[in-house]
Amino acid sequence: MKNKANFPSHEGEACPSRCPDNSAFKQQRLPAWKPQLNIVTVLCSFFLTGAFCLAVGVCLVLSANSVREIQIDYSDKCSDCSKFRENSSNWNKECHCSVNFMLKEDISGDVFMYYGLQNFYQNHRRYMISRSDAQLLGRNVNVPRSNCAPFSTYRNGTPMAPCGAIANSMFNDTIDLFYNRNSAVIPVPLLKTGNSWWTDKNVKFRNPESYNLSSAFAGTARPPYWQKPVYLLDEEDERNTGFVNDDFIVWMRVSAFATFRNLYRRVKRVRHFADGLPAGNYTFQISYNFPVSKFKGRKHVILSTVVWSGGSNPFLGIAYVVSGTAAILTGFVITAIHLKLRKKKTYFQRQ
C-alpha cells in the first residue's frame, strides 16, 4: 500500500518538507529571454564577428610593423670571452668585447634596450618553483626549508641570498652603448630603474628591515654563479639594490618559451638623444659574464620602440586575422548550404 505522506498533498494537506518553496526562482518561473535563431541572425553573427576580428587584426599587424627595431647577435662576436667563461676558474676575472653597428635612420621617440636569449629554457617545473617568496619579501633571509634546493645553502650551512635556481642563473652581462659622432665617442645615457612591473617592485619584492643592507644580509652568501652579493647589485643607487634591484626583478619573472627577451635599459632623452637615437655609428661595450655555449644558446641586444599595441610582436594581430577569416568563411559555407537546401525544398514542394 502506498503511503500518502510520501506524495504531494491534496486539498488541505501540508506540503512535504522536501518540496521546493513556491517561489519564482525555485519553481523556475523567472522571466527569461531565449534567442530565436534563424538563418538571418546566424549569418549576421558570423559576418559581423568576422569583420570585427579582421579590422582589429589588420590594425594590430600594421601597428606591430611600424615598430623600429634593430637586433644585434653578439654570441660569435664575443667568442673569445665565451671561451674564457667556459673555464670556471675565471669566474672572478673580467672579459670585455665591443660590437659596432650603424643606424641608417633615426629612431625617434622612446627607445628601449633588451637582452635576448635563445635556447634557454625557463619553463621547467623544478626551475620555476626554485625560489622563496618569503625570502624575497624580506621576511627572513635564512630559509632552510624551501623549494630552493640545491641552491639554498652551502655545504657549511651558510644560506644563500637570494636562493634558488632562477636567482642563481641571473643574466649578468653589462651592456653600455656609445655614439660615435665624428671623432668623439659619446656615452648614451641609459636608465636602469623603472624597467620592472610596479607590483613587483612595490609589492612582491622587499629588502629585509635593517639600518643598512650589509647588516641585513649578514650571515648569508651570494649564489654560486654571482660575482658579488645581492646588496651590491647597484652600488650607486641604494633604492635599486638588494631584492628590489630592477635587473633582478625582471629576471625573476620567468619566460614560457626558450627564446625570449627582457627589458634591460631605456634611453634617457637628453642632449643629443632628446628625440631618440640619431642615425650614425654606435658601439656596444659588453662585459661578458653570462656563458651560453654549453647549452648552444645565443645572446642578442635589441633596440626597439613601442607603439600603442606594444612591441614588435604580430602574433595577436595574426590571430585576429585568422579568426576573422575563419568566421567569414564559415558564414559563406552556411549561406551555400542554406541556399542548396532551400532549392531542394522548393523542388520537392513543386513535385
Coordinates of C-alpha atoms in Angstrom, one line a residue:
M1 CA 0.0 0.0 0.0
K2 CA 1.2 3.4 -0.9
N3 CA 1.9 5.9 1.9
K4 CA 0.2 9.3 1.4
A5 CA 2.9 11.0 3.3
N6 CA 5.4 10.3 0.5
F7 CA 3.4 12.2 -2.1
P8 CA 2.3 15.8 -2.7
S9 CA -0.7 16.6 -0.7
H10 CA -4.1 17.4 -2.0
E11 CA -6.7 19.8 -0.6
G12 CA -5.9 21.0 2.9
E13 CA -2.8 18.7 3.3
A14 CA 0.6 20.2 4.2
C15 CA 3.4 20.0 1.6
P16 CA 6.2 17.6 2.4
S17 CA 9.4 19.1 3.8
R18 CA 11.4 18.2 0.6
C19 CA 9.1 20.1 -1.7
P20 CA 10.7 23.4 -3.1
D21 CA 9.3 26.6 -1.9
N22 CA 6.6 28.1 -4.1
S23 CA 8.8 30.9 -5.4
A24 CA 9.5 32.1 -8.9
F25 CA 13.2 31.2 -8.5
K26 CA 12.8 27.7 -7.0
Q27 CA 9.9 26.8 -9.2
Q28 CA 11.7 28.1 -12.3
R29 CA 9.1 30.7 -13.2
L30 CA 11.6 33.6 -13.7
P31 CA 11.2 35.6 -16.9
A32 CA 13.8 34.6 -19.4
W33 CA 14.8 35.6 -22.9
K34 CA 15.7 32.9 -25.4
P35 CA 17.1 34.0 -28.7
Q36 CA 15.2 32.8 -31.7
L37 CA 17.9 31.6 -34.1
N38 CA 17.1 31.8 -37.8
I39 CA 19.3 32.0 -40.8
V40 CA 19.4 35.8 -40.8
T41 CA 20.6 36.1 -37.2
V42 CA 23.2 33.3 -37.6
L43 CA 24.7 34.7 -40.7
C44 CA 24.8 38.3 -39.3
S45 CA 26.6 37.0 -36.2
F46 CA 29.3 35.2 -38.3
F47 CA 29.8 38.1 -40.7
L48 CA 29.8 40.8 -38.1
T49 CA 32.2 38.9 -35.9
G50 CA 34.5 38.1 -38.8
A51 CA 34.5 41.8 -39.9
F52 CA 35.3 43.0 -36.4
C53 CA 38.2 40.5 -36.0
L54 CA 39.6 41.3 -39.4
A55 CA 39.5 45.1 -38.7
V56 CA 41.2 44.6 -35.3
G57 CA 43.7 42.2 -36.7
V58 CA 44.8 44.5 -39.5
C59 CA 45.2 47.4 -37.1
L60 CA 47.4 45.3 -34.8
V61 CA 49.5 43.9 -37.6
L62 CA 50.1 47.4 -39.1
S63 CA 50.9 48.8 -35.6
A64 CA 53.4 46.0 -34.9
N65 CA 55.1 46.5 -38.3
S66 CA 55.5 50.2 -37.6
V67 CA 57.9 49.4 -34.7
R68 CA 61.5 50.4 -35.3
E69 CA 63.8 47.6 -34.1
I70 CA 67.4 46.6 -34.6
Q71 CA 68.8 43.3 -33.2
I72 CA 72.5 42.5 -32.7
D73 CA 73.7 39.0 -32.1
Y74 CA 77.0 39.2 -30.2
S75 CA 77.4 35.4 -29.5
D76 CA 80.1 35.0 -32.2
K77 CA 81.5 38.5 -32.0
C78 CA 82.4 37.9 -28.4
S79 CA 83.7 34.3 -29.0
D80 CA 86.9 34.9 -27.2
C81 CA 85.1 35.9 -24.0
S82 CA 82.8 33.0 -24.4
K83 CA 85.7 30.6 -24.4
F84 CA 87.2 32.5 -21.5
R85 CA 84.0 32.0 -19.5
E86 CA 83.9 28.2 -20.1
N87 CA 86.7 27.9 -17.6
S88 CA 85.1 28.1 -14.2
S89 CA 88.3 29.3 -12.6
N90 CA 87.9 32.6 -14.4
W91 CA 84.7 33.5 -12.6
N92 CA 86.2 36.5 -10.8
K93 CA 88.0 37.8 -13.8
E94 CA 86.6 40.3 -16.3
C95 CA 86.3 39.9 -20.1
H96 CA 85.2 42.7 -22.4
C97 CA 84.2 42.9 -26.0
S98 CA 82.8 45.5 -28.3
V99 CA 80.3 45.3 -31.2
N100 CA 80.0 48.0 -33.8
F101 CA 76.8 48.7 -35.8
M102 CA 75.3 51.5 -37.8
L103 CA 71.8 53.1 -37.7
K104 CA 70.9 54.2 -41.2
E105 CA 67.9 56.2 -40.0
D106 CA 66.9 58.0 -36.8
I107 CA 65.0 56.0 -34.2
S108 CA 62.6 58.6 -32.9
G109 CA 60.7 58.5 -29.6
D110 CA 61.4 56.4 -26.6
V111 CA 64.0 53.7 -27.2
F112 CA 64.2 50.5 -25.2
M113 CA 67.2 48.2 -24.8
Y114 CA 66.5 44.5 -24.4
Y115 CA 68.8 41.5 -23.9
G116 CA 67.6 38.3 -25.7
L117 CA 68.4 34.7 -25.0
Q118 CA 67.9 31.8 -27.3
N119 CA 67.6 28.1 -26.4
F120 CA 67.5 29.0 -22.6
Y121 CA 64.6 27.0 -21.1
Q122 CA 63.0 28.7 -18.0
N123 CA 59.7 26.6 -18.2
H124 CA 61.0 23.5 -16.4
R125 CA 58.8 22.9 -13.4
R126 CA 61.7 22.5 -10.9
Y127 CA 63.3 25.6 -12.2
M128 CA 60.2 27.7 -12.0
I129 CA 59.5 26.8 -8.4
S130 CA 63.1 27.1 -7.3
R131 CA 62.6 30.3 -5.3
S132 CA 61.5 31.5 -1.9
D133 CA 58.8 34.2 -2.0
A134 CA 59.1 34.6 1.8
Q135 CA 62.8 35.4 1.4
L136 CA 62.1 37.8 -1.5
L137 CA 59.6 39.6 0.7
G138 CA 62.3 40.3 3.2
R139 CA 60.7 38.4 6.0
N140 CA 63.6 36.0 6.6
V141 CA 66.8 35.8 4.6
N142 CA 67.6 32.4 6.1
V143 CA 65.1 29.9 4.6
P144 CA 66.3 26.4 5.5
R145 CA 63.2 24.7 4.2
S146 CA 62.1 25.8 0.7
N147 CA 62.0 24.8 -2.9
C148 CA 65.4 26.4 -3.5
A149 CA 67.4 23.2 -3.1
P150 CA 70.1 22.5 -4.1
F151 CA 70.7 26.3 -4.2
S152 CA 69.5 27.0 -0.7
T153 CA 72.6 26.6 1.5
Y154 CA 76.3 25.9 1.1
R155 CA 77.9 22.7 2.5
N156 CA 79.0 24.6 5.6
G157 CA 75.4 25.6 6.2
T158 CA 75.6 29.2 5.1
P159 CA 72.3 30.2 3.5
M160 CA 72.2 31.7 0.0
A161 CA 70.5 35.1 -0.6
P162 CA 68.7 35.0 -2.9
C163 CA 68.2 31.3 -3.0
G164 CA 67.0 29.1 -5.9
A165 CA 68.0 28.2 -9.4
I166 CA 66.3 31.2 -11.0
A167 CA 68.3 33.7 -9.0
N168 CA 71.5 31.7 -9.4
S169 CA 71.2 31.8 -13.2
M170 CA 70.5 35.6 -13.4
F171 CA 71.7 37.3 -16.6
N172 CA 74.7 39.4 -15.6
D173 CA 76.3 40.8 -18.8
T174 CA 76.9 44.5 -18.5
I175 CA 76.0 46.4 -21.7
D176 CA 76.9 50.0 -22.4
L177 CA 76.0 52.0 -25.6
F178 CA 78.3 54.6 -27.2
Y179 CA 77.5 57.0 -30.0
N180 CA 80.5 57.7 -32.4
R181 CA 80.0 61.2 -33.6
N182 CA 82.7 62.5 -35.9
S183 CA 85.8 61.7 -33.8
A184 CA 84.1 61.9 -30.4
V185 CA 82.7 58.9 -28.5
I186 CA 79.6 59.9 -26.6
P187 CA 78.1 57.6 -24.0
V188 CA 74.4 57.1 -24.5
P189 CA 72.6 57.8 -21.1
L190 CA 70.7 54.7 -20.1
L191 CA 68.0 54.4 -17.3
K192 CA 68.4 51.3 -15.2
T193 CA 65.3 51.9 -13.0
G194 CA 61.6 51.9 -13.8
N195 CA 62.0 48.8 -16.0
S196 CA 60.1 46.3 -13.8
W197 CA 56.4 46.0 -13.1
W198 CA 55.1 48.3 -10.4
T199 CA 53.5 45.4 -8.5
D200 CA 56.8 43.5 -8.5
K201 CA 58.9 46.5 -7.3
N202 CA 56.5 47.6 -4.6
V203 CA 54.6 44.5 -3.5
K204 CA 56.4 41.2 -4.3
F205 CA 60.0 42.2 -3.5
R206 CA 61.2 43.7 -0.3
N207 CA 64.6 44.1 1.4
P208 CA 64.9 43.0 5.0
E209 CA 64.5 45.8 7.5
S210 CA 67.8 46.9 9.0
Y211 CA 69.8 50.1 9.3
N212 CA 71.9 49.0 6.3
L213 CA 71.7 46.2 3.7
S214 CA 75.1 44.7 4.6
S215 CA 73.9 44.0 8.1
A216 CA 70.5 42.8 6.8
F217 CA 72.2 40.1 4.8
A218 CA 74.8 39.3 7.4
G219 CA 75.3 35.5 7.7
T220 CA 74.3 34.8 4.1
A221 CA 76.3 34.4 1.0
R222 CA 75.8 35.1 -2.7
P223 CA 74.6 32.4 -5.1
P224 CA 77.4 30.3 -6.6
Y225 CA 77.3 31.9 -10.1
W226 CA 77.2 35.5 -8.8
Q227 CA 80.2 37.7 -8.7
K228 CA 79.0 40.0 -5.9
P229 CA 76.5 39.8 -3.1
V230 CA 72.9 40.9 -3.5
Y231 CA 73.3 44.1 -1.5
L232 CA 76.0 45.3 -4.0
L233 CA 73.9 44.8 -7.2
D234 CA 73.7 48.6 -7.6
E235 CA 76.4 50.4 -5.6
E236 CA 75.3 53.8 -7.0
D237 CA 71.6 53.8 -6.0
E238 CA 70.6 52.3 -2.7
R239 CA 67.0 52.3 -3.8
N240 CA 67.9 49.9 -6.6
T241 CA 69.9 47.3 -4.8
G242 CA 69.2 44.1 -2.9
F243 CA 66.0 42.3 -3.7
V244 CA 64.4 45.5 -5.2
N245 CA 67.0 45.7 -8.0
D246 CA 65.2 46.1 -11.3
D247 CA 67.5 43.8 -13.2
F248 CA 67.0 41.1 -10.6
I249 CA 63.2 41.6 -10.5
V250 CA 62.9 41.4 -14.3
W251 CA 64.9 38.2 -14.4
M252 CA 62.8 36.6 -11.7
R253 CA 59.7 36.8 -14.0
V254 CA 60.4 33.6 -16.0
S255 CA 59.5 33.1 -19.6
A256 CA 57.3 30.5 -21.1
F257 CA 59.4 30.0 -24.2
A258 CA 63.1 29.1 -24.8
T259 CA 63.6 32.2 -26.9
F260 CA 62.7 35.4 -25.0
R261 CA 63.8 39.0 -24.3
N262 CA 63.9 41.0 -21.1
L263 CA 63.9 44.8 -20.8
Y264 CA 67.4 45.9 -19.7
R265 CA 67.6 49.7 -20.1
R266 CA 65.8 52.7 -21.5
V267 CA 67.5 55.6 -23.4
K268 CA 67.3 58.8 -21.4
R269 CA 66.2 61.5 -23.7
V270 CA 68.6 64.3 -23.1
R271 CA 71.1 66.4 -25.1
H272 CA 72.0 64.5 -28.4
F273 CA 69.3 61.9 -27.7
A274 CA 66.4 64.2 -26.8
D275 CA 64.4 62.9 -29.8
G276 CA 65.7 59.3 -29.7
L277 CA 68.7 57.8 -31.3
P278 CA 70.1 59.7 -34.3
A279 CA 71.5 57.9 -37.3
G280 CA 75.2 57.1 -37.2
N281 CA 77.7 54.7 -35.9
Y282 CA 77.3 53.1 -32.5
T283 CA 79.2 50.6 -30.3
F284 CA 78.1 48.2 -27.6
Q285 CA 80.7 47.7 -24.9
I286 CA 79.9 44.4 -23.2
S287 CA 81.3 42.9 -20.1
Y288 CA 80.8 39.3 -20.9
N289 CA 79.8 37.2 -17.8
F290 CA 76.9 35.0 -18.9
P291 CA 78.1 31.9 -20.8
V292 CA 75.7 30.3 -23.3
S293 CA 78.0 27.9 -25.4
K294 CA 77.4 24.9 -23.1
F295 CA 73.7 24.8 -23.9
K296 CA 74.1 26.0 -27.5
G297 CA 72.4 29.3 -26.8
R298 CA 72.6 32.7 -28.4
K299 CA 72.6 36.2 -27.0
H300 CA 71.2 39.4 -28.6
V301 CA 70.9 43.1 -27.8
I302 CA 67.7 44.6 -29.2
L303 CA 67.0 48.3 -29.6
S304 CA 63.3 48.9 -30.1
T305 CA 60.5 51.4 -29.9
V306 CA 57.0 50.7 -28.8
V307 CA 53.5 51.7 -30.1
W308 CA 50.0 51.7 -28.6
S309 CA 49.7 47.9 -29.0
G310 CA 53.1 47.1 -27.5
G311 CA 56.3 46.0 -29.2
S312 CA 57.2 44.2 -32.4
N313 CA 55.0 41.1 -32.0
P314 CA 52.4 40.5 -34.7
F315 CA 51.1 37.3 -33.2
L316 CA 47.9 38.8 -31.7
G317 CA 47.1 40.6 -34.9
I318 CA 47.6 37.4 -37.0
A319 CA 45.4 35.5 -34.6
Y320 CA 42.6 38.1 -35.0
V321 CA 43.0 38.0 -38.8
V322 CA 42.9 34.2 -38.9
S323 CA 39.8 34.1 -36.6
G324 CA 38.0 36.8 -38.6
T325 CA 38.8 34.9 -41.9
A326 CA 37.5 31.6 -40.4
A327 CA 34.3 33.3 -39.2
I328 CA 33.6 34.9 -42.6
L329 CA 34.3 31.6 -44.5
T330 CA 32.0 29.8 -42.1
G331 CA 29.3 32.3 -42.9
F332 CA 29.7 31.7 -46.6
V333 CA 29.6 27.9 -46.1
I334 CA 26.4 28.2 -44.1
T335 CA 24.9 30.5 -46.8
A336 CA 25.7 28.0 -49.5
I337 CA 24.2 25.1 -47.5
H338 CA 21.1 27.2 -46.8
L339 CA 20.6 28.1 -50.5
K340 CA 21.1 24.5 -51.6
L341 CA 18.6 23.1 -49.0
R342 CA 16.1 25.8 -49.9
K343 CA 16.3 24.9 -53.6
K344 CA 15.8 21.2 -52.8
K345 CA 12.8 22.0 -50.6
T346 CA 11.2 24.2 -53.3
Y347 CA 11.8 21.3 -55.8
F348 CA 10.0 18.7 -53.7
Q349 CA 7.2 21.1 -52.9
R350 CA 6.6 21.5 -56.7
Q351 CA 6.6 17.7 -57.1

